[in-house]
Amino acid sequence: MTSSTLPSMPVERTTLFDPPQEYTALREEHPVTKVRFPNGSTGWLVSRFEEGSEVFAHPKMSARRPRHDTPEGEVAEAGNDAPFNPTFVMMDEPDHSQYRRLLSGRFTPKSIAKNLQPYLDRIVDEHLDAIEKGPKVFDFVEALSLPIPCLVICELLGVPYADRDGFHSATEQMMDLANSREERDKGAHWLIDYITRLVAEKRRTGVQDGILAELIATADDEGSFLKDDEVIGMGVLLLFAGHDTTASMLGLSTLTLLTHPEQRRDLEEHPEKIGPAVEELLRYLTIVQFGLGRVALEDVEIGGQQIAAGDLVVVAMPAANRDPRAFDAPDAPDFDRKMTRHLAFGYGVHQCLGQNVARAELKTVLPRLFERFPNLHLAVAPEEVPMDSLGTNYAVKKLMLRR
Amino acid sequence: MKISLDVDKCCGAGQCVLAAPDVFDQRDEDGIVVLLDENPPAEQLGQVREAAAVCPAAVIEVQE
Ligand code: HEM
């Protein structure tokens, strides 16, 4: 089959929360199948849970992959298009672990509870206070779902308090889809420059506050293991990986609760269910909407299909997380679901490093929001909420609420 | 029950600690798994099995 006759990867949604409808048939009939991706490149699409997990866990599936979800024509090689060093996201073992382990101590549930939770509690309450003092109708995205993840990254990296407003404006400029491509790139470059200056500043002063300072210290202890561009790369990576994703989950989770009164009541009456509720929202929403790619390093077989060395394989996590083989009644959010794991954070050694930070943010914001504003509801009809269905992460662009 | 760990593969995601906090911990410096109890009581089996199943890097092996 030539690439022009291959079916396209499904991208169009017909409902607010479900992945594209074509996945239902694809998952049953062609769980591992050749497709054309949104940017015109071709490869395999995996839509079942077990097969998807197998791809992520496979030692011969490399994380050094080209993009597949950029617009038609942009088939960039891994890393070449990034204006910063993407470090370990694109590495395989054993290099990947060597880098990831420099950060992982900061992302354990224990470290987060001790070092981050008190700050998180404070900023969430401050932002809820500000909403309470402001107009009755407000944009949740601007008031909470963008600033909280941004401040959390600032705290983790060790961005001085005085710089946090500027840092946040630049992230807003970068992420606001109403801005032109150039405007957004300008925001991204400001942030990369800022982190570059911050690393230089921390090296100069030798202060010990946050991840960047710790990484610099590791570099000094162990000779020249980490170069400055790698420290900068890790800082930028944490910002890019941790901000948009968590903001998207905060917005969509709130929209889900506001449009599912039964689940909202369940959570209000049983605050102890917040842990399982957050896991279920992660599964149900699976915001990394076009999935993640890997490249086969040698010929491998997945789900009965022969995949050749060099082939790109994309796991459609939104479809895999709705696989009825793995989840009963997968299309309904159910906070009593007995679920061991899902693929919203990926799987295998690259599974999200920041997952426990994201959980902490969701578990702090959601209950407090509904506790503080018991009458909270949508200020527009659900179908009028503007959605971002083109970005890497599915998200609400704006979420007007009445408190 | 006997638990063995392939620590070299650990990526420090912390899933085992969430599933079975009495049996697993993580090192402060790099988040690598630490076994708190090599022979946990039988009533922990459910949690330990869950930890093994949820580990993204297949580090944990359980023998009953
Ligand atoms: C709900 C929010 C989030 C979602 C849905 C999410 C999703 C993901 C996914 C699917 C991956 C796997 C990438 C791959 O296998 O190629 C990943 C990796 C990663 N995430 Fe997250 N993420 C979230 C929040 C965060 C936060 C808050 C941070 C940091 C503060 C973060 C930092 C990272 C890093 C550093 C990686 C690369 C890990 C590696 O390659 O070893 N993420 N994330």
XYZ file of C-alpha atoms and ligand atoms in Angstrom:
510
model
C 0.000 0.000 0.000
C 1.350 3.433 -0.824
C 1.105 6.136 1.796
C -1.666 7.990 -0.044
C -4.018 5.011 0.151
C -3.426 4.390 3.851
C -6.230 5.400 6.218
C -5.545 8.508 8.298
C -5.102 8.439 12.042
C -8.488 9.460 13.502
C -8.337 13.004 14.888
C -11.856 14.416 14.798
C -13.990 14.250 17.908
C -17.768 14.174 17.741
C -18.392 14.432 21.492
C -16.851 16.568 24.210
C -14.989 13.888 26.159
C -14.645 10.837 23.925
C -11.782 10.067 21.551
C -12.678 10.067 17.818
C -15.464 7.569 17.114
C -13.479 5.642 14.462
C -11.388 4.189 17.270
C -14.246 1.944 18.414
C -14.116 -0.109 15.205
C -10.344 0.225 14.799
C -9.717 -1.199 18.269
C -11.882 -4.242 17.506
C -10.866 -4.919 13.925
C -7.373 -3.459 13.430
C -5.782 -2.956 16.870
C -2.303 -2.606 15.314
C -2.586 -1.048 11.881
C -0.695 1.061 9.339
C -1.871 4.666 9.053
C -0.930 8.090 7.815
C -0.297 10.509 10.694
C -1.480 14.161 10.856
C 1.868 15.453 9.550
C 1.852 13.110 6.548
C 4.347 10.556 7.854
C 3.292 6.921 8.087
C 3.581 4.147 10.640
C 1.651 1.884 12.987
C -1.233 2.902 15.211
C -1.942 0.821 18.336
C -5.366 1.256 19.932
C -5.631 -1.535 22.548
C -4.477 -1.392 26.160
C -2.290 -4.513 26.434
C -0.653 -4.012 23.042
C -0.072 -0.318 23.839
C 1.544 -1.212 27.160
C 3.721 -3.749 25.349
C 5.012 -1.058 22.976
C 5.948 1.273 25.848
C 7.596 -1.515 27.848
C 9.463 -3.056 24.882
C 13.273 -2.771 25.181
C 13.599 -2.562 21.391
C 11.198 0.367 21.059
C 13.262 3.552 21.054
C 12.044 6.856 22.496
C 14.141 8.693 19.928
C 11.288 9.306 17.556
C 10.239 11.803 14.928
C 7.088 13.817 15.572
C 3.847 12.561 14.090
C 1.284 15.070 15.360
C 2.549 18.356 13.888
C 0.703 19.832 10.880
C 1.075 18.287 7.412
C 4.519 18.758 5.906
C 6.440 19.228 9.140
C 8.180 15.877 9.487
C 10.964 17.002 11.792
C 13.580 14.574 13.048
C 13.673 14.076 16.793
C 15.462 16.889 18.521
C 16.374 18.860 15.431
C 13.415 21.198 15.712
C 13.730 21.790 19.457
C 15.364 25.092 20.407
C 16.705 23.440 23.564
C 18.412 20.163 24.466
C 15.520 17.761 25.122
C 17.813 15.559 27.244
C 16.425 12.261 28.526
C 12.920 12.264 26.968
C 14.503 11.207 23.687
C 17.118 8.857 25.165
C 17.143 5.089 25.601
C 18.687 2.967 28.312
C 21.191 3.107 29.871
C 21.636 6.872 29.203
C 18.009 7.724 29.948
C 18.145 6.457 33.567
C 21.393 8.235 34.248
C 19.711 11.561 33.568
C 16.254 10.786 34.910
C 17.741 9.691 38.240
C 19.237 13.137 38.730
C 15.664 14.415 39.029
C 13.592 11.517 40.341
C 14.353 12.127 44.026
C 12.468 15.418 43.748
C 9.354 13.730 42.347
C 8.638 11.006 44.908
C 5.309 11.212 46.764
C 7.315 11.721 49.977
C 9.363 14.624 48.649
C 6.301 16.278 47.125
C 4.316 16.003 50.378
C 7.173 17.587 52.283
C 8.612 20.152 49.874
C 5.753 21.135 47.609
C 2.396 20.513 49.287
C 2.601 23.427 51.779
C 3.306 25.887 48.954
C 0.577 24.309 46.813
C -1.965 24.643 49.658
C -1.085 28.296 50.027
C -1.267 29.318 46.360
C -4.500 27.396 45.734
C -6.173 29.146 48.688
C -4.845 32.535 47.543
C -6.199 32.023 44.043
C -9.587 30.884 45.399
C -9.660 34.000 47.624
C -9.002 36.151 44.555
C -11.858 34.482 42.674
C -14.149 35.078 45.644
C -13.268 38.787 45.675
C -13.651 39.129 41.898
C -16.656 39.108 39.546
C -19.354 36.398 39.794
C -18.480 35.129 36.334
C -14.831 34.266 35.770
C -12.542 32.320 33.430
C -11.258 29.260 35.279
C -8.339 28.912 32.857
C -7.006 32.381 33.593
C -7.886 32.313 37.311
C -6.609 28.852 38.256
C -5.702 26.264 35.683
C -2.845 28.239 34.076
C -1.305 29.996 37.122
C -1.210 27.028 39.548
C 0.904 24.654 37.384
C 3.134 27.583 36.424
C 3.819 28.566 40.043
C 4.444 24.916 40.918
C 7.133 24.673 38.223
C 8.639 27.953 39.475
C 8.802 26.502 42.980
C 10.367 23.247 41.762
C 12.958 24.987 39.597
C 13.746 27.681 42.160
C 12.540 30.733 40.214
C 12.811 33.749 42.571
C 9.434 35.080 43.776
C 10.074 38.484 42.211
C 10.366 36.875 38.754
C 7.263 34.692 38.922
C 4.812 37.208 37.431
C 7.060 37.751 34.416
C 7.562 34.009 34.068
C 3.811 33.477 34.145
C 3.117 36.188 31.527
C 5.591 34.531 29.182
C 4.017 31.080 29.665
C 0.598 32.630 28.974
C 1.929 34.246 25.823
C 3.387 30.906 24.745
C 0.254 28.897 25.462
C -2.550 31.226 24.464
C -3.847 29.717 21.252
C -5.472 33.010 20.315
C -1.939 34.355 19.740
C -0.152 33.980 16.419
C 2.551 31.340 15.975
C 5.175 34.124 16.186
C 3.765 35.550 19.409
C 3.742 32.087 20.943
C 7.312 31.365 19.814
C 8.353 34.686 21.313
C 6.993 33.568 24.687
C 8.811 30.233 24.406
C 12.095 31.927 23.539
C 11.748 34.392 26.402
C 11.354 31.432 28.765
C 14.330 29.547 27.366
C 16.444 32.728 27.630
C 15.182 33.315 31.150
C 16.078 29.787 32.285
C 19.479 30.189 30.612
C 20.115 33.400 32.585
C 18.807 31.802 35.777
C 21.213 28.866 35.460
C 24.111 31.291 34.971
C 22.957 33.307 37.983
C 22.685 30.239 40.210
C 26.103 29.041 39.113
C 27.517 32.470 39.962
C 25.896 32.820 43.402
C 25.968 29.137 44.357
C 22.551 29.388 46.075
C 20.950 26.052 46.978
C 17.272 26.398 46.149
C 15.423 24.035 43.868
C 16.177 21.639 41.053
C 18.344 23.864 38.846
C 20.709 24.604 41.728
C 20.840 20.898 42.618
C 21.636 19.945 39.036
C 24.458 22.483 38.923
C 25.820 21.054 42.166
C 25.744 17.501 40.725
C 27.610 18.732 37.711
C 30.319 20.181 39.946
C 30.648 17.106 42.211
C 30.941 14.668 39.387
C 33.240 16.622 37.123
C 31.671 17.616 33.849
C 28.790 15.135 33.812
C 26.122 17.772 33.183
C 26.864 20.578 30.795
C 25.036 23.882 31.213
C 22.924 23.289 28.118
C 21.733 20.052 29.723
C 20.787 21.804 32.975
C 18.933 24.398 30.912
C 17.358 21.624 28.815
C 16.052 19.894 31.921
C 14.593 23.131 33.261
C 12.844 23.856 29.967
C 11.687 20.232 29.773
C 10.042 20.415 33.193
C 8.266 23.607 32.204
C 7.060 22.298 28.841
C 6.116 18.849 30.143
C 4.513 19.957 33.378
C 2.616 23.139 32.629
C 0.309 22.680 29.664
C -0.509 19.080 30.643
C -1.562 19.851 34.196
C -3.415 23.012 33.132
C -5.342 20.937 30.607
C -6.229 18.276 33.199
C -7.396 20.907 35.704
C -9.683 22.566 33.144
C -11.117 19.377 31.636
C -11.611 17.726 35.042
C -13.584 20.747 36.217
C -15.666 20.677 33.030
C -16.273 16.942 33.529
C -17.509 17.433 37.096
C -19.714 20.361 36.074
C -21.369 18.296 33.337
C -21.678 15.077 35.400
C -23.815 16.002 38.446
C -23.835 12.438 39.765
C -20.016 12.222 39.871
C -19.807 15.712 41.331
C -22.208 14.770 44.126
C -20.303 11.523 44.714
C -17.114 13.483 45.287
C -18.780 16.162 47.430
C -20.346 13.509 49.666
C -17.242 11.294 49.726
C -14.164 13.519 49.792
C -12.104 10.401 50.595
C -12.644 9.249 47.002
C -10.493 12.049 45.593
C -7.546 9.681 44.884
C -9.542 7.191 42.771
C -11.515 10.081 41.254
C -8.328 11.735 39.980
C -7.081 8.419 38.515
C -10.418 7.936 36.783
C -10.384 11.478 35.388
C -6.857 10.896 34.079
C -8.017 7.700 32.346
C -11.333 9.072 31.105
C -9.829 12.277 29.691
C -6.374 11.011 28.547
C -5.369 14.469 27.353
C -2.274 13.481 25.297
C -4.769 13.190 22.490
C -2.656 12.056 19.541
C -0.721 9.485 21.543
C 3.025 8.945 21.767
C 5.499 7.480 19.302
C 8.309 4.958 19.496
C 10.646 3.634 16.785
C 11.362 -0.095 16.394
C 15.126 -0.746 16.647
C 14.737 -4.230 15.182
C 11.912 -6.310 13.713
C 9.331 -6.975 16.417
C 5.868 -8.486 16.617
C 3.099 -6.577 18.370
C -0.461 -7.886 18.473
C 0.292 -10.383 15.712
C 1.660 -7.736 13.326
C 5.220 -7.784 12.014
C 6.756 -4.378 12.629
C 9.976 -3.702 10.742
C 13.119 -2.098 12.161
C 12.858 1.672 11.669
C 9.046 1.812 11.716
C 7.303 4.482 13.775
C 4.722 3.044 16.197
C 2.209 5.355 17.870
C 0.208 4.273 20.893
C -3.189 5.986 20.916
C -3.534 6.216 24.687
C -6.994 7.849 24.554
C -8.288 4.759 22.692
C -6.297 2.259 24.770
C -7.670 3.782 27.981
C -11.195 3.098 26.667
C -10.418 -0.537 25.774
C -13.288 -2.689 27.091
C -10.822 -5.588 27.552
C -9.106 -3.563 30.265
C -11.965 -1.458 31.694
C -15.649 -2.280 32.269
C -18.012 0.264 30.730
C -14.983 2.351 29.718
C -16.901 5.320 28.315
C -18.424 6.400 31.629
C -16.443 8.076 34.430
C -16.845 5.937 37.557
C -15.084 6.898 40.783
C -15.691 3.424 42.232
C -13.892 1.718 39.382
C -11.374 -0.905 40.472
C -8.404 -0.017 38.300
C -4.783 -1.013 38.744
C -3.295 1.192 36.055
C -4.003 3.317 32.993
C -1.900 4.843 30.219
C -2.572 8.560 30.726
C 1.031 9.055 31.942
C 2.449 6.539 29.461
C 4.145 3.332 30.620
C 7.639 1.856 30.686
C 10.734 3.702 31.896
C 9.618 7.020 30.377
C 6.371 7.028 32.341
C 5.691 10.592 33.446
C 8.282 11.786 35.935
C 5.943 14.507 37.201
C 2.880 12.301 37.726
C 2.865 12.703 41.492
C 3.121 16.475 41.135
C 0.159 16.435 38.739
C -1.802 14.245 41.174
C -1.021 16.630 44.047
C -2.281 19.604 42.017
C -5.505 17.859 40.963
C -6.148 16.513 44.469
C -5.657 19.956 45.979
C -7.552 22.110 43.482
C -10.655 20.047 42.675
C -12.090 19.439 46.183
C -11.319 22.964 47.363
C -12.894 24.552 44.314
C -16.215 22.765 44.838
C -16.085 23.228 48.601
C -15.488 26.965 48.300
C -18.121 27.520 45.599
C -20.905 24.954 46.155
C -23.104 26.619 43.520
C -20.414 26.663 40.864
C -21.768 26.077 37.372
C -20.970 26.699 33.729
C -21.735 30.233 32.512
C -22.237 28.951 28.950
C -23.729 25.763 27.473
C -21.234 22.845 27.468
C -21.166 22.778 23.661
C -20.163 26.449 23.637
C -16.997 25.903 25.673
C -14.137 26.577 23.212
C -11.980 23.451 22.962
C -8.408 23.024 21.767
C -8.661 19.905 19.659
C -5.483 20.517 17.623
C -2.796 20.795 20.285
C -0.720 17.937 21.699
C -2.946 18.107 24.771
C -6.735 18.277 24.481
C -7.881 21.256 26.554
C -10.453 23.954 27.217
C -9.258 27.274 25.775
C -11.470 29.223 28.142
C -13.894 28.042 30.818
C -16.379 30.688 31.910
C -17.912 29.764 35.283
C -20.458 31.403 37.586
C -19.685 31.010 41.285
C 5.580 -14.444 50.014
C 8.982 -13.522 48.641
C 9.727 -10.286 46.801
C 12.666 -9.681 44.509
C 13.603 -6.401 42.843
C 15.515 -5.645 39.655
C 16.667 -2.266 40.958
C 18.686 -1.360 37.847
C 15.467 -1.009 35.885
C 13.740 1.264 38.430
C 12.688 4.660 37.041
C 11.449 6.065 40.346
C 7.848 6.672 39.295
C 6.721 5.956 42.870
C 3.775 3.774 41.924
C 4.782 0.905 44.230
C 4.905 3.246 47.223
C 1.372 4.407 46.477
C 0.141 0.810 46.102
C 1.942 -0.809 49.081
C 3.389 1.857 51.408
C 4.291 -0.644 54.163
C 6.449 -2.720 51.858
C 8.118 -0.222 49.488
C 9.878 3.092 49.938
C 12.084 5.272 47.713
C 15.607 6.552 48.290
C 15.654 10.274 49.031
C 18.424 11.104 46.578
C 17.166 9.439 43.402
C 13.759 7.907 44.087
C 14.997 4.341 43.533
C 12.882 1.639 45.172
C 13.769 0.349 48.645
C 12.286 -2.844 50.051
C 11.101 -2.240 53.620
C 9.968 -5.781 54.264
C 11.332 -8.784 52.371
C 8.766 -11.185 53.780
C 5.637 -9.159 54.375
C 2.647 -10.771 56.130
C 0.187 -12.609 53.911
C -2.496 -9.934 54.257
C -0.233 -7.569 52.282
C -0.258 -9.862 49.260
C -3.021 -7.970 47.453
C -1.196 -4.659 47.756
C 2.171 -6.147 46.791
C 0.674 -7.794 43.708
C -0.867 -4.463 42.773
C 2.519 -2.753 43.186
C 4.106 -5.339 40.879
C 1.352 -4.867 38.286
C 1.455 -1.070 38.349
C 5.264 -0.707 38.161
C 5.976 0.805 34.728
C 9.430 -0.778 34.503
C 8.538 -4.333 35.667
C 11.008 -4.161 38.570
C 9.024 -6.150 41.150
C 8.637 -9.918 41.193
C 6.445 -11.673 43.746
C 6.646 -15.352 44.637
C 3.952 -16.790 46.855
C -1.773 15.632 34.175
C -0.594 16.089 33.840
C 0.428 15.331 33.039
C 0.255 14.409 32.041
C -1.059 13.876 31.462
C 1.586 13.990 31.629
C 1.834 13.035 30.654
C 3.082 12.510 30.368
C 3.335 11.404 29.478
C 2.269 10.632 28.719
C 4.680 11.167 29.454
C 5.430 10.060 28.716
C 6.216 10.535 27.526
C 6.836 9.362 26.741
O 6.731 8.199 27.133
O 7.437 9.618 25.681
C 5.287 12.162 30.320
C 6.638 12.284 30.541
C 7.199 13.277 31.320
N 6.535 14.171 32.122
Fe 4.532 14.352 32.327
N 2.522 14.666 32.371
C 1.863 15.482 33.247
C 2.431 16.320 34.194
C 3.778 16.490 34.363
C 4.380 17.370 35.350
C 3.617 18.203 36.363
C 5.734 17.309 35.171
C 6.857 17.995 35.883
C 6.754 18.920 36.757
C 5.977 16.367 34.089
C 7.226 16.008 33.620
C 7.467 14.979 32.730
C 8.804 14.574 32.313
C 10.114 15.187 32.759
C 8.634 13.504 31.419
C 9.731 12.715 30.684
C 10.011 11.424 31.429
C 10.993 10.499 30.727
O 11.169 10.580 29.511
O 11.618 9.663 31.440
N 4.770 15.883 33.631
N 4.293 12.948 30.877
